[in-house]
CSV table of C-alpha atoms (C1' of nucleotides) in Angstrom, one decimal:
chain,number,residue,atom,x,y,z
A,1,MET,CA,20.7,15.7,-2.9
A,2,PRO,CA,19.7,18.6,-5.2
A,3,VAL,CA,21.6,18.9,-8.4
A,4,ALA,CA,22.7,22.5,-9.3
A,5,LYS,CA,21.5,24.0,-12.5
A,6,GLY,CA,24.0,23.1,-15.1
A,7,THR,CA,26.8,21.5,-13.1
A,8,ALA,CA,26.2,17.8,-13.5
A,9,LEU,CA,26.6,16.9,-17.1
A,10,ASP,CA,27.0,13.2,-16.5
A,11,PRO,CA,23.5,11.8,-17.1
A,12,ALA,CA,24.4,8.5,-15.4
A,13,GLU,CA,25.3,10.3,-12.2
A,14,THR,CA,22.2,12.4,-12.3
A,15,ARG,CA,20.1,9.3,-12.7
A,16,ALA,CA,21.8,7.6,-9.8
A,17,GLY,CA,21.2,10.7,-7.6
A,18,ILE,CA,17.6,10.7,-8.5
A,19,VAL,CA,17.2,7.0,-7.6
A,20,ARG,CA,19.0,7.6,-4.3
A,21,SER,CA,16.8,10.5,-3.3
A,22,ALA,CA,13.5,9.0,-4.6
A,23,THR,CA,14.2,5.8,-2.6
A,24,THR,CA,13.9,7.7,0.7
A,25,LEU,CA,10.9,9.7,-0.4
A,26,LEU,CA,8.9,6.9,-1.8
A,27,TYR,CA,9.7,4.7,1.2
A,28,GLN,CA,8.6,7.3,3.7
A,29,ARG,CA,5.5,8.5,2.0
A,30,GLY,CA,4.4,5.4,0.1
A,31,LEU,CA,4.3,5.0,-3.7
A,32,ALA,CA,1.0,6.8,-4.1
A,33,GLY,CA,1.6,9.1,-1.1
A,34,ILE,CA,3.7,11.6,-3.0
A,35,GLY,CA,3.1,13.0,-6.4
A,36,VAL,CA,5.5,13.5,-9.2
A,37,ALA,CA,5.5,17.3,-8.8
A,38,GLU,CA,6.4,17.3,-5.1
A,39,LEU,CA,8.9,14.5,-5.7
A,40,CYS,CA,10.7,16.6,-8.2
A,41,THR,CA,10.7,19.9,-6.3
A,42,THR,CA,11.9,18.1,-3.1
A,43,MET,CA,14.7,16.4,-5.1
A,44,GLY,CA,15.5,19.6,-6.8
A,45,ILE,CA,15.1,18.4,-10.3
A,46,SER,CA,12.6,19.2,-13.0
A,47,LYS,CA,9.9,17.0,-14.2
A,48,GLU,CA,11.4,16.9,-17.7
A,49,THR,CA,14.6,15.5,-16.3
A,50,LEU,CA,12.7,12.8,-14.4
A,51,TYR,CA,10.6,11.8,-17.4
A,52,ARG,CA,13.7,11.8,-19.7
A,53,HIS,CA,15.5,9.3,-17.4
A,54,PHE,CA,12.7,7.1,-16.4
A,55,GLY,CA,9.8,7.6,-18.8
A,56,SER,CA,7.1,7.5,-16.2
A,57,LYS,CA,6.5,7.4,-12.5
A,58,ASN,CA,6.3,3.6,-12.7
A,59,GLY,CA,9.6,3.6,-14.5
A,60,LEU,CA,11.2,5.5,-11.6
A,61,ILE,CA,9.5,3.2,-9.1
A,62,HIS,CA,10.9,0.1,-10.9
A,63,ALA,CA,14.4,1.6,-11.0
A,64,VAL,CA,14.2,2.5,-7.3
A,65,LEU,CA,13.0,-1.0,-6.2
A,66,THR,CA,15.5,-2.8,-8.4
A,67,ALA,CA,18.4,-0.8,-6.8
A,68,ARG,CA,16.9,-1.2,-3.4
A,69,SER,CA,16.7,-5.0,-3.8
A,70,ASP,CA,20.4,-5.1,-4.8
A,71,HIS,CA,21.3,-2.9,-1.9
A,72,VAL,CA,19.4,-4.9,0.8
A,73,VAL,CA,20.8,-8.2,-0.5
A,74,ARG,CA,24.4,-6.8,-0.5
A,75,TRP,CA,23.8,-5.5,3.0
A,76,LEU,CA,22.7,-8.9,4.4
A,77,ASP,CA,25.5,-10.6,2.5
A,78,ASP,CA,28.1,-8.3,4.0
A,79,ALA,CA,26.7,-8.9,7.5
A,80,VAL,CA,27.0,-12.7,7.0
A,81,LYS,CA,30.5,-12.4,5.6
A,82,GLU,CA,31.6,-10.4,8.6
A,83,ALA,CA,30.3,-13.1,10.9
A,84,GLY,CA,32.9,-15.6,9.7
A,85,ASP,CA,32.4,-19.2,8.7
A,86,ASP,CA,30.3,-20.5,11.6
A,87,PRO,CA,26.6,-20.9,10.3
A,88,ASP,CA,25.3,-20.2,13.8
A,89,ASP,CA,27.2,-17.0,13.9
A,90,GLN,CA,25.9,-16.2,10.5
A,91,VAL,CA,22.3,-16.6,11.7
A,92,THR,CA,23.0,-14.4,14.6
A,93,ALA,CA,24.5,-11.8,12.3
A,94,VAL,CA,21.5,-11.8,10.0
A,95,PHE,CA,18.9,-11.2,12.8
A,96,ASP,CA,21.1,-8.8,14.7
A,97,ALA,CA,21.4,-6.7,11.5
A,98,LEU,CA,17.7,-7.0,11.1
A,99,GLY,CA,17.2,-5.7,14.7
A,100,ARG,CA,19.4,-2.7,14.1
A,101,TRP,CA,17.3,-1.9,11.0
A,102,HIS,CA,14.1,-2.3,12.9
A,103,ALA,CA,15.3,0.2,15.5
A,104,GLU,CA,15.9,3.0,13.0
A,105,LEU,CA,13.6,5.9,13.4
A,106,SER,CA,12.7,5.9,9.7
A,107,PHE,CA,11.9,2.1,9.7
A,108,ARG,CA,8.6,1.4,7.9
A,109,GLY,CA,8.9,-2.2,7.0
A,110,CYS,CA,10.5,-3.7,3.9
A,111,ALA,CA,10.3,-1.2,1.1
A,112,ILE,CA,9.9,-3.9,-1.5
A,113,VAL,CA,7.2,-5.9,0.2
A,114,ASN,CA,5.4,-2.6,1.0
A,115,ALA,CA,5.6,-1.6,-2.7
A,116,ALA,CA,4.1,-4.8,-3.8
A,117,THR,CA,1.3,-4.4,-1.3
A,118,GLN,CA,0.6,-0.8,-2.1
A,119,GLN,CA,0.4,-1.2,-5.9
A,120,TYR,CA,-1.2,-4.2,-7.6
A,121,ASP,CA,1.3,-4.4,-10.4
A,122,VAL,CA,2.5,-7.6,-12.0
A,123,GLU,CA,6.1,-6.4,-12.5
A,124,ILE,CA,6.5,-5.1,-8.9
A,125,ARG,CA,5.0,-8.3,-7.5
A,126,ALA,CA,7.5,-10.3,-9.6
A,127,LEU,CA,10.3,-8.2,-8.4
A,128,ALA,CA,9.2,-8.8,-4.8
A,129,GLY,CA,9.1,-12.5,-5.5
A,130,ARG,CA,12.6,-12.4,-6.8
A,131,HIS,CA,13.7,-10.3,-3.8
A,132,LEU,CA,12.3,-12.9,-1.3
A,133,GLY,CA,13.9,-15.6,-3.4
A,134,ARG,CA,17.3,-14.0,-2.9
A,135,HIS,CA,16.8,-13.9,0.8
A,136,ARG,CA,15.6,-17.5,0.8
A,137,ALA,CA,18.7,-18.6,-1.1
A,138,LEU,CA,21.0,-17.0,1.5
A,139,LEU,CA,19.1,-18.5,4.4
A,140,THR,CA,18.9,-21.9,2.7
A,141,ARG,CA,22.6,-21.9,2.2
A,142,ILE,CA,23.2,-21.1,5.8
A,143,ALA,CA,20.8,-23.8,6.9
A,144,HIS,CA,22.7,-26.3,4.6
A,145,ASP,CA,26.1,-25.3,6.1
A,146,ALA,CA,24.6,-25.7,9.6
A,147,GLY,CA,23.9,-29.3,8.8
A,148,VAL,CA,20.2,-29.5,8.9
A,149,ARG,CA,18.5,-32.5,7.2
A,150,ASP,CA,16.0,-30.5,5.1
A,151,GLU,CA,17.7,-27.1,4.3
A,152,VAL,CA,14.9,-26.1,1.9
A,153,THR,CA,12.2,-26.3,4.5
A,154,VAL,CA,14.4,-24.6,7.2
A,155,GLY,CA,15.3,-21.9,4.7
A,156,LYS,CA,11.7,-21.1,4.2
A,157,GLN,CA,11.1,-21.1,8.0
A,158,LEU,CA,13.9,-18.7,8.6
A,159,LEU,CA,12.6,-16.5,5.8
A,160,ALA,CA,9.1,-16.5,7.4
A,161,LEU,CA,10.7,-15.5,10.7
A,162,LEU,CA,12.7,-12.7,9.0
A,163,GLU,CA,9.6,-11.3,7.1
A,164,GLY,CA,7.2,-11.9,10.0
A,165,SER,CA,9.4,-10.1,12.5
A,166,THR,CA,9.7,-7.2,10.1
A,167,VAL,CA,5.9,-6.9,10.0
A,168,LEU,CA,5.7,-7.1,13.8
A,169,ALA,CA,8.4,-4.5,14.3
A,170,SER,CA,6.7,-2.2,11.8
A,171,LEU,CA,3.1,-2.5,12.8
A,172,GLY,CA,3.0,-4.5,16.1
A,173,GLY,CA,5.3,-2.3,18.0
A,174,ASP,CA,7.5,-5.2,18.9
A,175,THR,CA,10.9,-3.6,19.5
A,176,ASP,CA,12.5,-7.0,20.1
A,177,ALA,CA,10.9,-8.8,17.3
A,178,ALA,CA,14.3,-9.5,15.6
A,179,SER,CA,15.8,-10.8,18.8
A,180,VAL,CA,12.9,-13.1,19.4
A,181,ALA,CA,13.1,-14.3,15.8
A,182,LYS,CA,16.8,-14.9,16.2
A,183,ASP,CA,16.2,-17.3,19.1
A,184,ALA,CA,13.5,-19.1,17.1
A,185,ALA,CA,15.9,-19.4,14.1
A,186,HIS,CA,18.6,-21.0,16.2
A,187,ALA,CA,16.0,-23.4,17.8
A,188,LEU,CA,14.7,-24.4,14.4
A,189,ILE,CA,18.2,-25.1,13.1
A,190,GLN,CA,19.0,-27.1,16.2
A,191,ALA,CA,15.8,-29.1,15.9
A,192,GLY,CA,16.4,-29.7,12.2
A,193,ARG,CA,19.8,-31.3,12.5
B,1,MET,CA,-25.0,-7.1,-2.9
B,2,PRO,CA,-26.8,-4.2,-4.5
B,3,VAL,CA,-29.7,-2.7,-2.6
B,4,ALA,CA,-32.9,-2.1,-4.5
B,5,LYS,CA,-34.1,1.5,-4.9
B,6,GLY,CA,-36.4,2.1,-2.0
B,7,THR,CA,-36.8,-1.4,-0.5
B,8,ALA,CA,-34.3,-1.4,2.4
B,9,LEU,CA,-35.4,1.2,4.8
B,10,ASP,CA,-33.4,-0.1,7.7
B,11,PRO,CA,-30.3,2.1,7.8
B,12,ALA,CA,-28.3,-0.3,9.9
B,13,GLU,CA,-28.9,-3.1,7.4
B,14,THR,CA,-27.9,-0.8,4.5
B,15,ARG,CA,-24.7,0.2,6.4
B,16,ALA,CA,-23.8,-3.5,7.1
B,17,GLY,CA,-24.4,-4.4,3.4
B,18,ILE,CA,-22.1,-1.6,2.3
B,19,VAL,CA,-19.4,-2.7,4.7
B,20,ARG,CA,-19.7,-6.2,3.4
B,21,SER,CA,-19.4,-5.3,-0.3
B,22,ALA,CA,-16.7,-2.7,0.3
B,23,THR,CA,-14.5,-5.1,2.2
B,24,THR,CA,-14.1,-7.3,-0.9
B,25,LEU,CA,-13.6,-4.4,-3.3
B,26,LEU,CA,-11.1,-2.5,-1.2
B,27,TYR,CA,-9.2,-5.8,-0.5
B,28,GLN,CA,-8.9,-6.8,-4.1
B,29,ARG,CA,-8.1,-3.3,-5.6
B,30,GLY,CA,-6.3,-1.7,-2.7
B,31,LEU,CA,-7.5,1.3,-0.6
B,32,ALA,CA,-6.3,3.8,-3.2
B,33,GLY,CA,-6.9,1.5,-6.2
B,34,ILE,CA,-10.6,2.2,-6.4
B,35,GLY,CA,-12.3,5.5,-6.3
B,36,VAL,CA,-15.5,6.4,-4.4
B,37,ALA,CA,-17.5,6.8,-7.7
B,38,GLU,CA,-16.6,3.3,-8.9
B,39,LEU,CA,-17.0,1.9,-5.4
B,40,CYS,CA,-20.6,3.2,-5.3
B,41,THR,CA,-21.7,2.2,-8.7
B,42,THR,CA,-20.3,-1.3,-8.2
B,43,MET,CA,-22.0,-1.7,-4.9
B,44,GLY,CA,-25.2,-0.3,-6.4
B,45,ILE,CA,-25.6,2.6,-3.9
B,46,SER,CA,-25.3,6.4,-4.3
B,47,LYS,CA,-22.5,8.5,-3.1
B,48,GLU,CA,-24.9,10.4,-0.9
B,49,THR,CA,-25.8,7.2,0.9
B,50,LEU,CA,-22.2,6.3,1.4
B,51,TYR,CA,-21.3,9.8,2.8
B,52,ARG,CA,-24.3,9.9,5.1
B,53,HIS,CA,-23.3,6.6,6.7
B,54,PHE,CA,-19.5,6.9,6.8
B,55,GLY,CA,-18.8,10.6,6.4
B,56,SER,CA,-15.7,10.1,4.2
B,57,LYS,CA,-13.8,7.4,2.3
B,58,ASN,CA,-11.6,7.1,5.3
B,59,GLY,CA,-14.6,6.5,7.5
B,60,LEU,CA,-15.7,3.7,5.3
B,61,ILE,CA,-12.2,2.2,5.3
B,62,HIS,CA,-12.1,2.4,9.1
B,63,ALA,CA,-15.5,0.7,9.4
B,64,VAL,CA,-14.4,-2.0,6.9
B,65,LEU,CA,-11.1,-2.7,8.7
B,66,THR,CA,-12.7,-2.8,12.1
B,67,ALA,CA,-15.3,-5.3,11.0
B,68,ARG,CA,-12.6,-7.3,9.2
B,69,SER,CA,-10.5,-7.6,12.3
B,70,ASP,CA,-13.4,-8.9,14.3
B,71,HIS,CA,-14.2,-11.3,11.5
B,72,VAL,CA,-10.7,-12.7,11.2
B,73,VAL,CA,-10.2,-13.1,14.9
B,74,ARG,CA,-13.6,-14.9,15.2
B,75,TRP,CA,-12.5,-17.1,12.3
B,76,LEU,CA,-9.3,-18.2,14.0
B,77,ASP,CA,-11.0,-18.6,17.4
B,78,ASP,CA,-13.5,-20.9,15.8
B,79,ALA,CA,-10.8,-23.0,14.2
B,80,VAL,CA,-9.1,-23.3,17.5
B,81,LYS,CA,-12.3,-24.3,19.3
B,82,GLU,CA,-13.1,-27.0,16.8
B,83,ALA,CA,-9.7,-28.5,17.4
B,84,GLY,CA,-10.5,-29.4,21.0
B,85,ASP,CA,-8.4,-29.0,24.1
B,86,ASP,CA,-5.0,-30.2,23.0
B,87,PRO,CA,-2.7,-27.2,22.4
B,88,ASP,CA,-0.8,-29.1,19.8
B,89,ASP,CA,-4.0,-29.8,17.9
B,90,GLN,CA,-4.9,-26.1,18.2
B,91,VAL,CA,-1.6,-25.1,16.6
B,92,THR,CA,-2.2,-27.5,13.8
B,93,ALA,CA,-5.7,-26.0,13.4
B,94,VAL,CA,-4.4,-22.4,13.2
B,95,PHE,CA,-1.9,-23.1,10.5
B,96,ASP,CA,-4.1,-25.4,8.6
B,97,ALA,CA,-6.8,-22.7,8.5
B,98,LEU,CA,-4.1,-20.3,7.4
B,99,GLY,CA,-3.1,-22.7,4.6
B,100,ARG,CA,-6.7,-22.9,3.3
B,101,TRP,CA,-6.9,-19.1,3.3
B,102,HIS,CA,-3.6,-18.8,1.4
B,103,ALA,CA,-4.9,-21.2,-1.2
B,104,GLU,CA,-7.9,-19.1,-2.1
B,105,LEU,CA,-7.8,-17.6,-5.5
B,106,SER,CA,-8.6,-14.1,-4.1
B,107,PHE,CA,-5.9,-14.3,-1.5
B,108,ARG,CA,-3.8,-11.1,-1.4
B,109,GLY,CA,-2.3,-11.2,2.0
B,110,CYS,CA,-3.8,-9.9,5.3
B,111,ALA,CA,-6.2,-7.1,4.5
B,112,ILE,CA,-5.4,-5.2,7.6
B,113,VAL,CA,-1.6,-5.4,7.3
B,114,ASN,CA,-2.0,-4.4,3.7
B,115,ALA,CA,-4.1,-1.4,4.6
B,116,ALA,CA,-1.6,-0.2,7.2
B,117,THR,CA,1.1,-0.5,4.5
B,118,GLN,CA,-0.8,1.2,1.8
B,119,GLN,CA,-1.9,4.2,3.7
B,120,TYR,CA,0.3,6.0,6.2
B,121,ASP,CA,-2.5,6.8,8.7
B,122,VAL,CA,-2.1,6.8,12.5
B,123,GLU,CA,-5.5,5.3,13.1
B,124,ILE,CA,-5.1,2.5,10.6
B,125,ARG,CA,-1.7,1.6,12.0
B,126,ALA,CA,-3.1,1.6,15.5
B,127,LEU,CA,-5.9,-0.7,14.3
B,128,ALA,CA,-3.3,-3.0,12.7
B,129,GLY,CA,-1.3,-3.0,16.0
B,130,ARG,CA,-4.4,-4.1,17.9
B,131,HIS,CA,-5.2,-6.7,15.3
B,132,LEU,CA,-1.8,-8.2,15.6
B,133,GLY,CA,-2.1,-8.0,19.4
B,134,ARG,CA,-5.3,-10.1,19.3
B,135,HIS,CA,-3.6,-12.8,17.3
B,136,ARG,CA,-0.6,-12.7,19.7
B,137,ALA,CA,-2.9,-13.1,22.6
B,138,LEU,CA,-4.5,-16.3,21.1
B,139,LEU,CA,-1.1,-17.8,20.2
B,140,THR,CA,0.4,-16.9,23.6
B,141,ARG,CA,-2.5,-18.6,25.3
B,142,ILE,CA,-2.0,-21.7,23.3
B,143,ALA,CA,1.7,-21.6,24.0
B,144,HIS,CA,0.9,-21.3,27.7
B,145,ASP,CA,-1.4,-24.3,27.6
B,146,ALA,CA,1.2,-26.2,25.7
B,147,GLY,CA,3.5,-25.8,28.8
B,148,VAL,CA,6.3,-23.8,27.4
B,149,ARG,CA,8.6,-22.0,29.8
B,150,ASP,CA,8.3,-18.5,28.2
B,151,GLU,CA,4.9,-18.3,26.6
B,152,VAL,CA,5.3,-14.6,25.8
B,153,THR,CA,8.3,-15.2,23.6
B,154,VAL,CA,6.9,-18.3,22.0
B,155,GLY,CA,3.7,-16.4,21.3
B,156,LYS,CA,5.7,-13.7,19.5
B,157,GLN,CA,7.5,-16.4,17.5
B,158,LEU,CA,4.3,-18.1,16.4
B,159,LEU,CA,2.9,-14.7,15.4
B,160,ALA,CA,6.0,-14.0,13.3
B,161,LEU,CA,5.6,-17.4,11.6
B,162,LEU,CA,1.9,-16.6,10.9
B,163,GLU,CA,2.5,-13.2,9.5
B,164,GLY,CA,5.7,-14.2,7.7
B,165,SER,CA,4.2,-17.2,6.0
B,166,THR,CA,1.3,-15.0,4.9
B,167,VAL,CA,3.8,-12.6,3.2
B,168,LEU,CA,5.5,-15.6,1.6
B,169,ALA,CA,2.3,-17.1,0.3
B,170,SER,CA,1.2,-13.7,-1.0
B,171,LEU,CA,4.4,-12.5,-2.7
B,172,GLY,CA,6.9,-15.3,-2.6
B,173,GLY,CA,4.7,-17.9,-4.4
B,174,ASP,CA,5.2,-20.3,-1.6
B,175,THR,CA,2.1,-22.5,-1.8
B,176,ASP,CA,3.1,-24.5,1.3
B,177,ALA,CA,4.2,-21.6,3.4
B,178,ALA,CA,1.6,-22.3,6.0
B,179,SER,CA,2.5,-26.0,6.2
B,180,VAL,CA,6.1,-25.2,6.6
B,181,ALA,CA,5.3,-22.6,9.3
B,182,LYS,CA,3.1,-25.2,11.1
B,183,ASP,CA,6.1,-27.6,11.4
B,184,ALA,CA,8.2,-24.7,12.7
B,185,ALA,CA,5.5,-23.8,15.2
B,186,HIS,CA,5.4,-27.3,16.6
B,187,ALA,CA,9.2,-27.4,16.8
B,188,LEU,CA,9.4,-24.1,18.6
B,189,ILE,CA,6.8,-25.2,21.2
B,190,GLN,CA,8.6,-28.5,21.6
B,191,ALA,CA,11.9,-26.7,22.1
B,192,GLY,CA,10.4,-24.3,24.5
B,193,ARG,CA,9.0,-26.8,27.0
C,1,DC,C1',-53.9,8.8,1.9
C,2,DC,C1',-50.4,11.5,3.6
C,3,DT,C1',-46.1,12.5,5.8
C,4,DA,C1',-41.4,11.5,7.2
C,5,DG,C1',-37.4,9.3,6.3
C,6,DT,C1',-34.1,6.7,3.2
C,7,DT,C1',-32.4,5.9,-1.1
C,8,DG,C1',-30.4,6.1,-6.3
C,9,DG,C1',-29.0,9.0,-10.0
C,10,DT,C1',-26.8,12.9,-11.7
C,11,DA,C1',-24.6,17.1,-12.2
C,12,DC,C1',-21.2,19.6,-10.3
C,13,DC,C1',-17.2,21.5,-7.4
C,14,DG,C1',-12.1,22.6,-6.6
C,15,DA,C1',-8.0,20.1,-6.1
C,16,DT,C1',-4.6,17.1,-7.6
C,17,DC,C1',-3.0,13.6,-10.4
C,18,DG,C1',0.6,11.9,-14.2
C,19,DG,C1',2.5,13.6,-18.2
C,20,DT,C1',3.9,17.1,-22.1
C,21,DT,C1',5.9,21.1,-24.0
C,22,DC,C1',8.7,25.2,-24.4
C,23,DG,C1',12.0,28.7,-23.5
C,24,DA,C1',15.9,30.2,-20.7
C,25,DT,C1',20.3,28.8,-18.5
C,26,DG,C1',24.7,27.0,-18.2
C,27,DC,C1',28.6,23.5,-18.8
C,28,DA,C1',31.8,20.7,-22.0
C,29,DG,C1',34.4,20.1,-26.1
C,30,DC,C1',35.8,21.9,-30.4
D,1,DG,C1',33.4,32.0,-29.1
D,2,DC,C1',30.4,28.7,-30.9
D,3,DT,C1',27.6,24.5,-30.8
D,4,DG,C1',25.4,20.7,-28.6
D,5,DC,C1',23.6,18.7,-24.7
D,6,DA,C1',21.6,18.5,-20.0
D,7,DT,C1',19.0,20.8,-17.1
D,8,DC,C1',15.5,24.0,-14.6
D,9,DG,C1',11.3,26.4,-14.1
D,10,DA,C1',6.8,27.1,-15.3
D,11,DA,C1',2.8,26.8,-18.0
D,12,DC,C1',-0.4,23.7,-19.5
D,13,DC,C1',-3.2,19.4,-20.6
D,14,DG,C1',-7.1,16.0,-19.9
D,15,DA,C1',-8.4,12.8,-16.4
D,16,DT,C1',-9.6,11.6,-12.1
D,17,DC,C1',-9.9,12.4,-7.3
D,18,DG,C1',-12.9,13.0,-2.8
D,19,DG,C1',-16.8,15.4,-1.6
D,20,DT,C1',-21.5,18.2,-2.0
D,21,DA,C1',-26.1,19.5,-3.6
D,22,DC,C1',-30.4,18.6,-5.5
D,23,DC,C1',-34.3,15.9,-6.9
D,24,DA,C1',-37.3,12.0,-8.0
D,25,DA,C1',-38.6,7.5,-6.4
D,26,DC,C1',-39.9,4.6,-2.8
D,27,DT,C1',-41.4,2.4,1.7
D,28,DA,C1',-43.1,2.4,6.5
D,29,DG,C1',-46.0,4.2,9.9
D,30,DG,C1',-49.9,6.8,11.2
DNA sequence: CCTAGTTGGTACCGATCGGTTCGATGCAGC
DNA sequence: GCTGCATCGAACCGATCGGTACCAACTAGG
């Protein structure tokens, strides 16, 4: 969303708009696949504005990934909440939401995992680790509510299915990866009770 | 392994040596994380030699990834063969080998999946798809031998566990990701019979 | 010993990279 | 209307990028 010349005088809003636009561009093209110049012209802002708000390209990337992690976690949380109180329904909701995401034309895998893979950067890797930890916490909680004996292990297994099916959908061409993972998740919970 | 000045006159051997050295460097630093100049000086070859053998940096990358895919597939096949004829033992062997790989200091995730993530390139993505397909074929065959009803689905599930646990070990800090995935694999096979 | 082929080293090319600076433009509040 | 702040557009910087050209050194085969 380009910002007109002198119309937006709220810096916070400008910053939020940049994060929103840059998220898409960096996701589609990769962190190193688009330069700062093209990034700015496409977003309709000047380089000076970008560097005043984020200090560096890495600063922008960090802001984008942090916001992205919050967004994805909220998205999964909402899907779980809509599913009600039954843990089995919650598992179904998680992997059905995953499947809808995988089916999007613009799907290119998890933006945060991709970022950590693209750029060897301690901060980004730590952010990715926290991101995976947040997913694991949700899945572990669901496993606990489902009454499995070892919810920590089952939580890790569900997370492996979630991330693995995302890789398969992104690179392996498996259009039903999430559905297959969903069945596996239910089977693992059943076996773990 | 640097090649002495005029000692190796076998072009095929030179090429193979370059592929071997470049595999490590590109894996550790990322495809875009090391330039051609540094690549050549570190390997002890000249840029002219590199470009005569591979035509471009992308040509080198393609050669490296192709060889890497063959190497990894052979590595897993050997692990399975050593495990004998019992499919359950073969599953154990696959995920135990995976765990030993995850524990290596230089482990940074699957080089081929990483490459496809780092560089949006149709050829590399296709190569990654074929690579995942080869793994899936092995796991589907094991699932079939294990007597599951739907070996195609179980094969996909085992592959998701394999790739997912690799992501968790690389970015999530899960040192026992492969072990946890191994238990899940056995449970899924048992549930699928 | 001589020729043909392979190599390392180096200088060089244009393009692009991330990042800085400066002047012009326009909105908000006084 | 004036002032201060946020912004755009463009010029500019040094560094690095992938890729090319040329040459001296070397080995293998005749």
